[in-house]
Amino acid sequence: MPKPMILRALRSKAFQLALQTTIISGLGAVIISAVIYYAAETTIKGQLDSAVKSEQAEIMSDSSGTEADIEASIHDELNDSSGLFYALLGPSGKLLVGNVDVSGALIKKLNVYKTLTVRNGLNLPAHVSAIRGMAIKLDNGDVLYIAEKANELMALNEFYSYSFLILVGGILVIGMAGGFFAARSALRRVEAITSASQEIMAGNLARRIDEDGSGDEFDRLIISLNMMLDRIQVLMQNVQQVSNDISHDLRSPLARLRDSLEDSKLMTPDPATGACFDEAIEQVDSVLGIFSAMLRLAEIETQSMRTHFLSVDMAPLVEDMGETFKVVAAADHKIIHTQVEAPLCVTGDRELLEQMLVNVIENAILYSPPGKDIVIRAWLNTAGGVAIEIADRGPGIPVSEHKRVLQRFVRLDASRHNPGTGLGLALVAAIADLHGAAISFADNHPGLRVLFQFPTTNTAIRDTTCKA
Ligand SMILES: Nc1ncnc2c1ncn2[C@@H]1O[C@H](COP(=O)(O)OP(=O)(O)O)[C@@H](O)[C@H]1O
Ligand SMILES: [Mg+2]
């Protein structure tokens, strides 16, 4: 069952390529955002830190360095409401004066700028989300902490975390959606080529791939493929024509040669020479057989015979064939069993259908060992189509050769010592195809089972009553 389009698109090369590009663009965006963030943060921190530093210097220069003096300076600053944060901690860590209590573990490190928020346990005014400052140790053992409001830093963090999510999410969504649509349109074109190729392989050499007229690389590829198919079709027709012409034109001289050999044989009194003539006649007969099989194949492949199709009851036909070949098989110590349901109507050409069964039954007799059974069955399958099976107990055909043996002149190595031309099954396949019948091989453990399944309906029906 074909996978749904969405799955095929997701697994396609085009989508994977788009995904890679998306991931690389996403990484690029992350790196650029990180650089911008770092630059902005450094600038803001630099401004805050220099304000803190100059305030520190001011307080230290205004006072003589005694605890009382510094306390007074801080009081002054608090009264001026400079907007800065101060804390003077005694050697025990107790807050002596200031507007922010950073006593305790908050400012463990001296001489480093640090950003502190309520999350660090600070009690800050509502409009302040963070402060940034530094603590220094005074000569008398006190710690002086000065900080600046650092709301910008928090705002920057918040802005960046949101925009980062939006940026990366946006790139991923847009990239993947773009990739999906690109993959889907590429897949459609590839599938048009695939389905046309399958039809061509199935024998429709006239099939061409549709262009969409956009002139893109797919269209250019399709134009080249179609031109190649035109060329192949012409070459195939030439080959077929030549082989038909040869078969046809050589038949008359070969027939004359055969007559001459017959005459010469009659005229020779020497039995050894007569045997040589017999051998030569046999060879000529075999060549004539090949030529007539090839001409028949060519004729069948034009499919023009369909116009003469009639309703044929396969039941008596298969019965009669079983009877006829029982004698042939018995001479070879092989036993034919026939099991036929009646009636079994198919639409077709009686003579060709007979030829088709003869070729398969002859193979079964030829390739199965003496003393073994050959079973011919014909029945109506559950779908209402006629099924015919010929099963033998010979060496069978390996699965890998099932398709190949239907081609012309293909003979398996194991049967090279048997008489034959390799055209029998090619003819069988052509006749089955003409009748719309499926042919399949299966293992008979041991042996070969050849199964024909005719369609339930046939559009070429002229006579719908099955004549017994
Ligand atoms: N019943 C069978 N059992 C084993 N091999 C078979 C059987 N029928 C056909 N084959 C193999 O398929 C080949 C092609 O068969 P066919 O076209 O009838 O040619 P031919 O019988 O002239 O060799 C045979 O040469 C043989 O190798
Ligand atoms: Mg054969």
Short mmCIF file of C-alpha atoms in Angstrom, two decimals, residues 3-463:
data_model
loop_
_atom_site.label_atom_id
_atom_site.label_comp_id
_atom_site.label_asym_id
_atom_site.label_seq_id
_atom_site.Cartn_x
_atom_site.Cartn_y
_atom_site.Cartn_z
CA LYS A 3 2.42 5.57 2.07
CA PRO A 4 0.42 8.79 2.52
CA MET A 5 1.81 11.87 0.74
CA ILE A 6 2.65 13.58 4.05
CA LEU A 7 4.92 10.69 5.16
CA ARG A 8 6.59 10.46 1.77
CA ALA A 9 7.17 14.25 1.78
CA LEU A 10 8.70 14.11 5.28
CA ARG A 11 11.07 11.31 4.23
CA SER A 12 12.04 12.95 0.96
CA LYS A 13 15.51 14.34 0.19
CA ALA A 14 14.03 17.80 -0.47
CA PHE A 15 12.53 17.95 3.02
CA GLN A 16 15.69 16.66 4.67
CA LEU A 17 17.68 19.32 2.82
CA ALA A 18 15.23 22.01 3.95
CA LEU A 19 15.48 20.71 7.51
CA GLN A 20 19.27 20.91 7.43
CA THR A 21 19.11 24.48 6.07
CA THR A 22 16.56 25.37 8.77
CA ILE A 23 18.78 23.97 11.53
CA ILE A 24 21.82 25.85 10.18
CA SER A 25 19.78 29.11 9.89
CA GLY A 26 18.47 28.53 13.44
CA LEU A 27 21.99 28.07 14.76
CA GLY A 28 23.10 31.21 12.91
CA ALA A 29 20.24 33.16 14.47
CA VAL A 30 21.15 31.85 17.93
CA ILE A 31 24.79 32.89 17.53
CA ILE A 32 23.88 36.36 16.20
CA SER A 33 21.36 36.89 19.03
CA ALA A 34 23.94 35.79 21.59
CA VAL A 35 26.50 38.28 20.23
CA ILE A 36 23.98 41.14 20.23
CA TYR A 37 22.83 40.19 23.73
CA TYR A 38 26.39 40.09 25.00
CA ALA A 39 27.17 43.52 23.49
CA ALA A 40 24.00 45.11 24.91
CA GLU A 41 24.55 43.58 28.34
CA THR A 42 28.20 44.68 28.43
CA THR A 43 27.24 48.27 27.51
CA ILE A 44 24.50 48.48 30.14
CA LYS A 45 26.71 46.91 32.82
CA GLY A 46 29.57 49.26 31.91
CA GLN A 47 27.32 52.32 32.37
CA LEU A 48 25.94 51.05 35.70
CA ASP A 49 29.35 50.04 37.00
CA SER A 50 30.99 53.36 36.22
CA ALA A 51 28.17 55.23 38.02
CA VAL A 52 28.72 53.02 41.09
CA LYS A 53 32.47 53.52 40.91
CA SER A 54 32.26 57.31 40.79
CA GLU A 55 29.77 57.37 43.68
CA GLN A 56 32.15 55.22 45.70
CA ALA A 57 35.00 57.63 44.96
CA GLU A 58 32.82 60.60 45.87
CA ILE A 59 31.83 59.18 49.25
CA MET A 60 35.38 58.23 50.05
CA SER A 61 36.71 61.65 49.09
CA ASP A 62 33.92 63.52 50.99
CA SER A 63 34.69 61.71 54.21
CA SER A 64 37.88 61.30 56.18
CA GLY A 65 37.34 57.54 56.22
CA THR A 66 35.91 57.22 59.73
CA GLU A 67 32.75 55.26 60.28
CA ALA A 68 30.85 58.30 61.48
CA ASP A 69 31.95 60.39 58.52
CA ILE A 70 30.92 57.77 56.00
CA GLU A 71 27.60 57.29 57.81
CA ALA A 72 27.02 61.02 57.53
CA SER A 73 27.88 61.07 53.83
CA ILE A 74 25.49 58.20 53.20
CA HIS A 75 22.79 60.06 55.14
CA ASP A 76 23.37 63.07 52.92
CA GLU A 77 23.09 61.00 49.78
CA LEU A 78 19.90 59.33 51.03
CA ASN A 79 18.42 62.75 51.75
CA ASP A 80 19.40 63.89 48.24
CA SER A 81 17.41 60.88 46.96
CA SER A 82 20.03 60.18 44.29
CA GLY A 83 18.25 56.97 43.31
CA LEU A 84 21.25 54.87 44.29
CA PHE A 85 21.36 52.13 46.90
CA TYR A 86 23.74 52.26 49.86
CA ALA A 87 24.59 49.98 52.74
CA LEU A 88 27.26 50.36 55.40
CA LEU A 89 27.79 47.11 57.28
CA GLY A 90 29.68 46.80 60.51
CA PRO A 91 32.45 44.20 60.87
CA SER A 92 29.83 41.77 62.27
CA GLY A 93 27.81 42.19 59.06
CA LYS A 94 25.08 44.28 60.72
CA LEU A 95 23.53 47.14 58.68
CA LEU A 96 24.67 50.41 60.22
CA VAL A 97 23.07 52.77 57.70
CA GLY A 98 21.59 52.52 54.19
CA ASN A 99 18.48 51.99 52.12
CA VAL A 100 19.05 48.35 51.18
CA ASP A 101 19.84 45.51 53.54
CA VAL A 102 22.53 43.44 51.91
CA SER A 103 23.72 41.96 55.16
CA GLY A 104 24.31 38.24 55.31
CA ALA A 105 25.32 36.08 52.42
CA LEU A 106 24.31 38.47 49.68
CA ILE A 107 27.63 40.18 49.13
CA LYS A 108 30.11 37.52 49.99
CA LYS A 109 32.51 38.70 47.34
CA LEU A 110 34.13 42.08 47.73
CA ASN A 111 35.37 44.26 44.88
CA VAL A 112 33.25 42.60 42.19
CA TYR A 113 30.22 44.06 40.48
CA LYS A 114 27.17 41.88 40.97
CA THR A 115 23.52 42.08 39.94
CA LEU A 116 21.08 41.26 42.73
CA THR A 117 17.31 40.82 42.60
CA VAL A 118 14.51 39.98 45.02
CA ARG A 119 15.34 36.37 44.22
CA ASN A 120 18.58 36.86 46.17
CA GLY A 121 16.48 37.69 49.24
CA LEU A 122 16.65 41.47 48.87
CA ASN A 123 13.90 43.78 49.95
CA LEU A 124 13.61 46.20 47.00
CA PRO A 125 11.07 48.98 46.25
CA ALA A 126 8.27 47.94 43.91
CA HIS A 127 9.60 49.89 40.91
CA VAL A 128 13.05 48.27 41.19
CA SER A 129 13.48 44.79 39.78
CA ALA A 130 17.27 44.51 40.24
CA ILE A 131 20.27 46.43 41.49
CA ARG A 132 23.89 46.21 40.43
CA GLY A 133 26.77 47.27 42.58
CA MET A 134 29.94 46.42 44.47
CA ALA A 135 31.03 46.08 48.10
CA ILE A 136 34.43 47.28 49.34
CA LYS A 137 36.11 46.84 52.70
CA LEU A 138 37.01 50.01 54.54
CA ASP A 139 40.16 50.43 56.62
CA ASN A 140 38.14 50.23 59.85
CA GLY A 141 36.74 46.80 58.89
CA ASP A 142 33.30 48.05 57.79
CA VAL A 143 31.90 47.08 54.36
CA LEU A 144 30.54 49.78 52.07
CA TYR A 145 28.09 48.66 49.40
CA ILE A 146 26.85 50.98 46.67
CA ALA A 147 24.52 49.90 43.85
CA GLU A 148 22.58 51.37 40.94
CA LYS A 149 19.06 50.44 39.84
CA ALA A 150 19.47 47.76 37.12
CA ASN A 151 15.93 47.42 35.68
CA GLU A 152 17.38 47.67 32.13
CA LEU A 153 19.34 44.48 32.67
CA MET A 154 16.21 42.59 33.69
CA ALA A 155 14.26 44.10 30.80
CA LEU A 156 17.03 43.06 28.42
CA ASN A 157 16.94 39.47 29.75
CA GLU A 158 13.20 39.27 29.46
CA PHE A 159 13.18 40.77 25.97
CA TYR A 160 15.85 38.34 24.83
CA SER A 161 14.25 35.24 26.24
CA TYR A 162 10.96 36.07 24.46
CA SER A 163 12.49 37.14 21.18
CA PHE A 164 14.79 34.13 21.26
CA LEU A 165 11.84 31.77 21.51
CA ILE A 166 9.95 33.61 18.79
CA LEU A 167 12.99 33.75 16.51
CA VAL A 168 14.03 30.11 16.83
CA GLY A 169 10.43 28.85 16.84
CA GLY A 170 9.61 31.03 13.81
CA ILE A 171 12.63 29.83 11.85
CA LEU A 172 11.81 26.20 12.64
CA VAL A 173 8.13 26.48 11.75
CA ILE A 174 8.67 28.52 8.58
CA GLY A 175 11.66 26.39 7.51
CA MET A 176 9.85 23.11 8.03
CA ALA A 177 6.64 24.29 6.40
CA GLY A 178 8.64 25.64 3.43
CA GLY A 179 10.58 22.37 3.28
CA PHE A 180 7.39 20.35 3.37
CA PHE A 181 5.78 22.26 0.51
CA ALA A 182 8.98 22.18 -1.55
CA ALA A 183 9.28 18.44 -0.90
CA ARG A 184 5.66 17.86 -1.84
CA SER A 185 5.93 19.66 -5.14
CA ALA A 186 9.24 17.88 -5.97
CA LEU A 187 7.67 14.55 -5.00
CA ARG A 188 4.70 15.13 -7.29
CA ARG A 189 7.01 15.59 -10.24
CA VAL A 190 9.15 12.56 -9.30
CA GLU A 191 6.04 10.44 -8.86
CA ALA A 192 4.75 11.46 -12.27
CA ILE A 193 8.04 10.16 -13.71
CA THR A 194 7.89 6.99 -11.57
CA SER A 195 4.34 6.07 -12.53
CA ALA A 196 5.03 6.73 -16.23
CA SER A 197 8.19 4.56 -16.02
CA GLN A 198 6.22 1.75 -14.44
CA GLU A 199 3.62 1.87 -17.20
CA ILE A 200 6.38 1.86 -19.82
CA MET A 201 8.07 -1.10 -18.12
CA ALA A 202 4.71 -2.90 -18.07
CA GLY A 203 4.76 -2.71 -21.87
CA ASN A 204 3.08 0.56 -22.79
CA LEU A 205 5.95 1.90 -24.88
CA ALA A 206 3.81 4.75 -26.19
CA ARG A 207 3.40 6.29 -22.71
CA ARG A 208 5.13 9.63 -22.20
CA ILE A 209 5.71 11.72 -19.07
CA ASP A 210 3.63 14.88 -18.71
CA GLU A 211 5.48 18.20 -18.49
CA ASP A 212 3.90 21.01 -16.50
CA GLY A 213 5.20 23.70 -18.87
CA SER A 214 7.11 25.58 -16.17
CA GLY A 215 10.43 24.99 -17.95
CA ASP A 216 12.11 24.11 -14.64
CA GLU A 217 14.79 21.43 -14.25
CA PHE A 218 12.11 18.72 -13.94
CA ASP A 219 10.54 19.83 -17.22
CA ARG A 220 13.93 19.77 -18.92
CA LEU A 221 14.59 16.29 -17.55
CA ILE A 222 11.14 15.11 -18.67
CA ILE A 223 11.66 16.51 -22.18
CA SER A 224 14.96 14.58 -22.44
CA LEU A 225 13.38 11.41 -21.07
CA ASN A 226 10.49 11.66 -23.53
CA MET A 227 12.92 12.17 -26.42
CA MET A 228 14.87 9.13 -25.24
CA LEU A 229 11.63 7.10 -25.09
CA ASP A 230 10.72 8.17 -28.63
CA ARG A 231 14.11 6.97 -29.81
CA ILE A 232 13.82 3.66 -27.93
CA GLN A 233 10.35 3.07 -29.36
CA VAL A 234 11.55 3.64 -32.92
CA LEU A 235 14.53 1.32 -32.36
CA MET A 236 12.28 -1.36 -30.86
CA GLN A 237 9.91 -1.12 -33.80
CA ASN A 238 12.85 -1.42 -36.18
CA VAL A 239 14.16 -4.50 -34.40
CA GLN A 240 10.71 -6.08 -34.40
CA GLN A 241 10.20 -5.24 -38.06
CA VAL A 242 13.58 -6.68 -39.02
CA SER A 243 13.02 -9.92 -37.11
CA ASN A 244 9.55 -10.27 -38.60
CA ASP A 245 10.89 -9.63 -42.08
CA ILE A 246 13.66 -12.17 -41.61
CA SER A 247 11.26 -14.80 -40.24
CA HIS A 248 8.89 -14.16 -43.10
CA ASP A 249 11.38 -13.96 -45.94
CA LEU A 250 13.40 -16.98 -44.88
CA ARG A 251 10.41 -19.24 -44.59
CA SER A 252 9.95 -19.88 -48.30
CA PRO A 253 13.62 -20.71 -49.11
CA LEU A 254 13.73 -22.92 -46.00
CA ALA A 255 10.57 -24.72 -47.07
CA ARG A 256 12.13 -25.27 -50.53
CA LEU A 257 15.33 -26.50 -48.89
CA ARG A 258 13.26 -28.96 -46.88
CA ASP A 259 11.54 -30.24 -50.03
CA SER A 260 14.92 -30.71 -51.75
CA LEU A 261 16.24 -32.61 -48.73
CA GLU A 262 13.17 -34.86 -48.79
CA ASP A 263 13.64 -35.50 -52.52
CA SER A 264 17.36 -36.19 -52.09
CA LYS A 265 16.63 -38.57 -49.24
CA LEU A 266 14.19 -40.52 -51.40
CA MET A 267 16.75 -40.75 -54.17
CA THR A 268 19.62 -42.04 -52.06
CA PRO A 269 19.90 -45.82 -51.65
CA ASP A 270 22.45 -45.54 -48.82
CA PRO A 271 20.73 -45.74 -45.36
CA ALA A 272 23.59 -43.81 -43.67
CA THR A 273 23.18 -40.90 -46.09
CA GLY A 274 19.39 -41.16 -45.58
CA ALA A 275 19.89 -40.76 -41.85
CA CYS A 276 22.01 -37.65 -42.50
CA PHE A 277 19.17 -36.23 -44.62
CA ASP A 278 16.71 -37.01 -41.80
CA GLU A 279 18.92 -35.11 -39.37
CA ALA A 280 19.13 -32.16 -41.75
CA ILE A 281 15.35 -32.17 -42.24
CA GLU A 282 14.87 -32.15 -38.46
CA GLN A 283 17.15 -29.12 -38.13
CA VAL A 284 15.28 -27.28 -40.88
CA ASP A 285 11.98 -28.14 -39.16
CA SER A 286 13.29 -26.71 -35.93
CA VAL A 287 14.33 -23.45 -37.65
CA LEU A 288 10.93 -23.27 -39.38
CA GLY A 289 9.31 -23.87 -35.97
CA ILE A 290 11.23 -20.95 -34.47
CA PHE A 291 10.28 -18.66 -37.36
CA SER A 292 6.61 -19.52 -37.19
CA ALA A 293 6.62 -19.09 -33.38
CA MET A 294 8.24 -15.65 -33.79
CA LEU A 295 5.74 -14.59 -36.43
CA ARG A 296 2.90 -15.83 -34.25
CA LEU A 297 4.31 -13.90 -31.29
CA ALA A 298 4.54 -10.73 -33.37
CA GLU A 299 0.99 -11.21 -34.55
CA ILE A 300 -0.31 -11.80 -31.01
CA GLU A 301 1.56 -8.78 -29.69
CA THR A 302 -0.26 -6.45 -32.09
CA GLN A 303 -3.36 -7.49 -30.10
CA SER A 304 -5.45 -7.16 -33.27
CA MET A 305 -6.88 -10.63 -32.65
CA ARG A 306 -9.05 -9.29 -29.88
CA THR A 307 -11.61 -8.24 -32.44
CA HIS A 308 -12.24 -11.92 -33.23
CA PHE A 309 -12.72 -12.97 -29.62
CA LEU A 310 -15.65 -15.20 -28.75
CA SER A 311 -16.92 -16.77 -25.58
CA VAL A 312 -15.06 -20.03 -25.01
CA ASP A 313 -15.90 -22.72 -22.43
CA MET A 314 -12.56 -23.76 -21.00
CA ALA A 315 -13.99 -26.82 -19.21
CA PRO A 316 -14.25 -29.19 -22.22
CA LEU A 317 -11.16 -27.63 -23.72
CA VAL A 318 -9.05 -28.49 -20.64
CA GLU A 319 -10.68 -31.97 -20.37
CA ASP A 320 -9.87 -32.76 -24.02
CA MET A 321 -6.33 -31.53 -23.62
CA GLY A 322 -5.86 -33.72 -20.54
CA GLU A 323 -7.10 -36.75 -22.49
CA THR A 324 -4.91 -36.05 -25.50
CA PHE A 325 -1.76 -35.58 -23.44
CA LYS A 326 -2.44 -38.56 -21.16
CA VAL A 327 -1.30 -40.76 -24.04
CA VAL A 328 1.83 -38.72 -24.71
CA ALA A 329 2.68 -38.64 -20.99
CA ALA A 330 2.01 -42.33 -20.52
CA ALA A 331 4.58 -43.11 -23.22
CA ASP A 332 7.02 -41.32 -20.92
CA HIS A 333 5.69 -43.08 -17.76
CA LYS A 334 4.07 -39.92 -16.45
CA ILE A 335 0.48 -39.75 -15.26
CA ILE A 336 -1.84 -36.82 -15.99
CA HIS A 337 -4.82 -36.13 -13.67
CA THR A 338 -7.48 -33.68 -14.71
CA GLN A 339 -9.93 -31.94 -12.34
CA VAL A 340 -12.32 -29.61 -14.09
CA GLU A 341 -15.38 -27.71 -12.93
CA ALA A 342 -17.94 -26.78 -15.57
CA PRO A 343 -18.76 -24.46 -17.23
CA LEU A 344 -15.79 -22.07 -17.33
CA CYS A 345 -16.43 -19.22 -19.72
CA VAL A 346 -13.67 -16.93 -20.90
CA THR A 347 -13.62 -14.50 -23.77
CA GLY A 348 -10.89 -15.23 -26.24
CA ASP A 349 -9.48 -17.15 -29.15
CA ARG A 350 -9.94 -20.92 -28.76
CA GLU A 351 -6.95 -21.85 -30.88
CA LEU A 352 -4.59 -19.53 -29.00
CA LEU A 353 -5.88 -20.69 -25.62
CA GLU A 354 -5.22 -24.27 -26.70
CA GLN A 355 -1.72 -23.34 -27.81
CA MET A 356 -1.11 -21.66 -24.45
CA LEU A 357 -2.09 -24.77 -22.48
CA VAL A 358 -0.24 -27.11 -24.87
CA ASN A 359 3.03 -25.24 -24.30
CA VAL A 360 2.73 -25.44 -20.51
CA ILE A 361 1.58 -29.09 -20.48
CA GLU A 362 4.42 -30.06 -22.84
CA ASN A 363 6.89 -28.40 -20.47
CA ALA A 364 5.37 -30.28 -17.51
CA ILE A 365 5.75 -33.59 -19.34
CA LEU A 366 9.22 -32.75 -20.63
CA TYR A 367 10.69 -31.51 -17.36
CA SER A 368 9.12 -33.89 -14.83
CA PRO A 369 10.75 -37.23 -14.04
CA PRO A 370 9.14 -40.57 -15.06
CA GLY A 371 6.57 -42.09 -12.71
CA LYS A 372 5.45 -38.68 -11.39
CA ASP A 373 2.00 -37.11 -11.49
CA ILE A 374 0.99 -34.03 -13.44
CA VAL A 375 -2.20 -32.38 -12.21
CA ILE A 376 -4.30 -30.11 -14.42
CA ARG A 377 -7.06 -28.25 -12.59
CA ALA A 378 -9.60 -25.70 -13.81
CA TRP A 379 -12.12 -23.93 -11.58
CA LEU A 380 -14.00 -20.72 -10.97
CA ASN A 381 -12.20 -18.62 -8.34
CA THR A 382 -13.96 -16.70 -5.57
CA ALA A 383 -13.83 -13.48 -7.61
CA GLY A 384 -15.74 -15.25 -10.39
CA GLY A 385 -12.78 -15.55 -12.77
CA VAL A 386 -11.60 -18.76 -14.42
CA ALA A 387 -8.43 -20.27 -12.93
CA ILE A 388 -6.35 -23.00 -14.57
CA GLU A 389 -3.37 -24.65 -12.93
CA ILE A 390 -0.83 -27.13 -14.29
CA ALA A 391 1.34 -28.67 -11.56
CA ASP A 392 4.26 -31.05 -12.10
CA ARG A 393 6.86 -32.78 -9.90
CA GLY A 394 9.96 -31.73 -11.85
CA PRO A 395 12.84 -29.48 -10.76
CA GLY A 396 10.67 -26.33 -10.80
CA ILE A 397 11.90 -22.83 -11.66
CA PRO A 398 13.78 -20.72 -9.07
CA VAL A 399 11.82 -17.62 -7.98
CA SER A 400 14.57 -15.36 -9.33
CA GLU A 401 13.94 -16.76 -12.84
CA HIS A 402 10.13 -16.55 -12.83
CA LYS A 403 10.04 -13.31 -14.83
CA ARG A 404 12.95 -14.16 -17.08
CA VAL A 405 11.64 -17.53 -18.36
CA LEU A 406 8.74 -15.64 -19.94
CA GLN A 407 11.15 -13.84 -22.26
CA ARG A 408 12.04 -15.10 -25.72
CA PHE A 409 14.83 -17.66 -26.07
CA VAL A 410 15.36 -17.97 -22.33
CA ARG A 411 16.17 -21.58 -21.33
CA LEU A 412 17.50 -22.44 -17.90
CA ASP A 413 20.87 -24.18 -17.74
CA ALA A 414 19.31 -27.21 -16.03
CA SER A 415 17.19 -27.94 -19.13
CA ARG A 416 19.75 -27.29 -21.86
CA HIS A 417 19.98 -31.01 -22.66
CA ASN A 418 16.20 -31.15 -23.35
CA PRO A 419 14.87 -30.26 -26.78
CA GLY A 420 13.36 -26.79 -27.04
CA THR A 421 13.76 -23.25 -28.31
CA GLY A 422 12.93 -21.09 -25.28
CA LEU A 423 9.99 -19.57 -27.16
CA GLY A 424 7.24 -21.69 -25.55
CA LEU A 425 6.69 -19.60 -22.44
CA ALA A 426 7.15 -16.33 -24.35
CA LEU A 427 4.21 -17.38 -26.50
CA VAL A 428 2.28 -18.41 -23.36
CA ALA A 429 2.90 -14.99 -21.80
CA ALA A 430 1.82 -13.16 -24.96
CA ILE A 431 -1.40 -15.21 -25.23
CA ALA A 432 -2.20 -14.75 -21.52
CA ASP A 433 -1.59 -11.01 -21.88
CA LEU A 434 -3.83 -10.83 -24.95
CA HIS A 435 -6.63 -12.39 -22.85
CA GLY A 436 -5.94 -10.19 -19.83
CA ALA A 437 -5.04 -13.32 -17.85
CA ALA A 438 -2.44 -13.18 -15.09
CA ILE A 439 0.20 -15.91 -15.17
CA SER A 440 2.11 -16.86 -12.04
CA PHE A 441 4.54 -19.56 -10.97
CA ALA A 442 4.66 -21.25 -7.59
CA ASP A 443 6.66 -24.01 -5.93
CA ASN A 444 4.92 -27.42 -5.94
CA HIS A 445 7.36 -28.84 -3.32
CA PRO A 446 8.90 -30.17 -5.47
CA GLY A 447 7.95 -29.08 -8.96
CA LEU A 448 6.34 -26.18 -10.72
CA ARG A 449 2.80 -24.85 -10.51
CA VAL A 450 1.75 -22.62 -13.36
CA LEU A 451 -1.43 -20.68 -12.61
CA PHE A 452 -3.55 -18.70 -15.07
CA GLN A 453 -6.18 -16.36 -13.73
CA PHE A 454 -8.60 -14.88 -16.19
CA PRO A 455 -10.41 -11.63 -15.49
CA THR A 456 -14.02 -11.75 -14.38
CA THR A 457 -15.16 -9.42 -17.09
CA ASN A 458 -13.71 -8.80 -20.49
CA THR A 459 -14.53 -5.69 -22.46
CA ALA A 460 -14.02 -7.42 -25.80
CA ILE A 461 -17.01 -9.72 -25.31
CA ARG A 462 -19.00 -10.22 -28.51
CA ASP A 463 -20.92 -13.27 -27.53
#
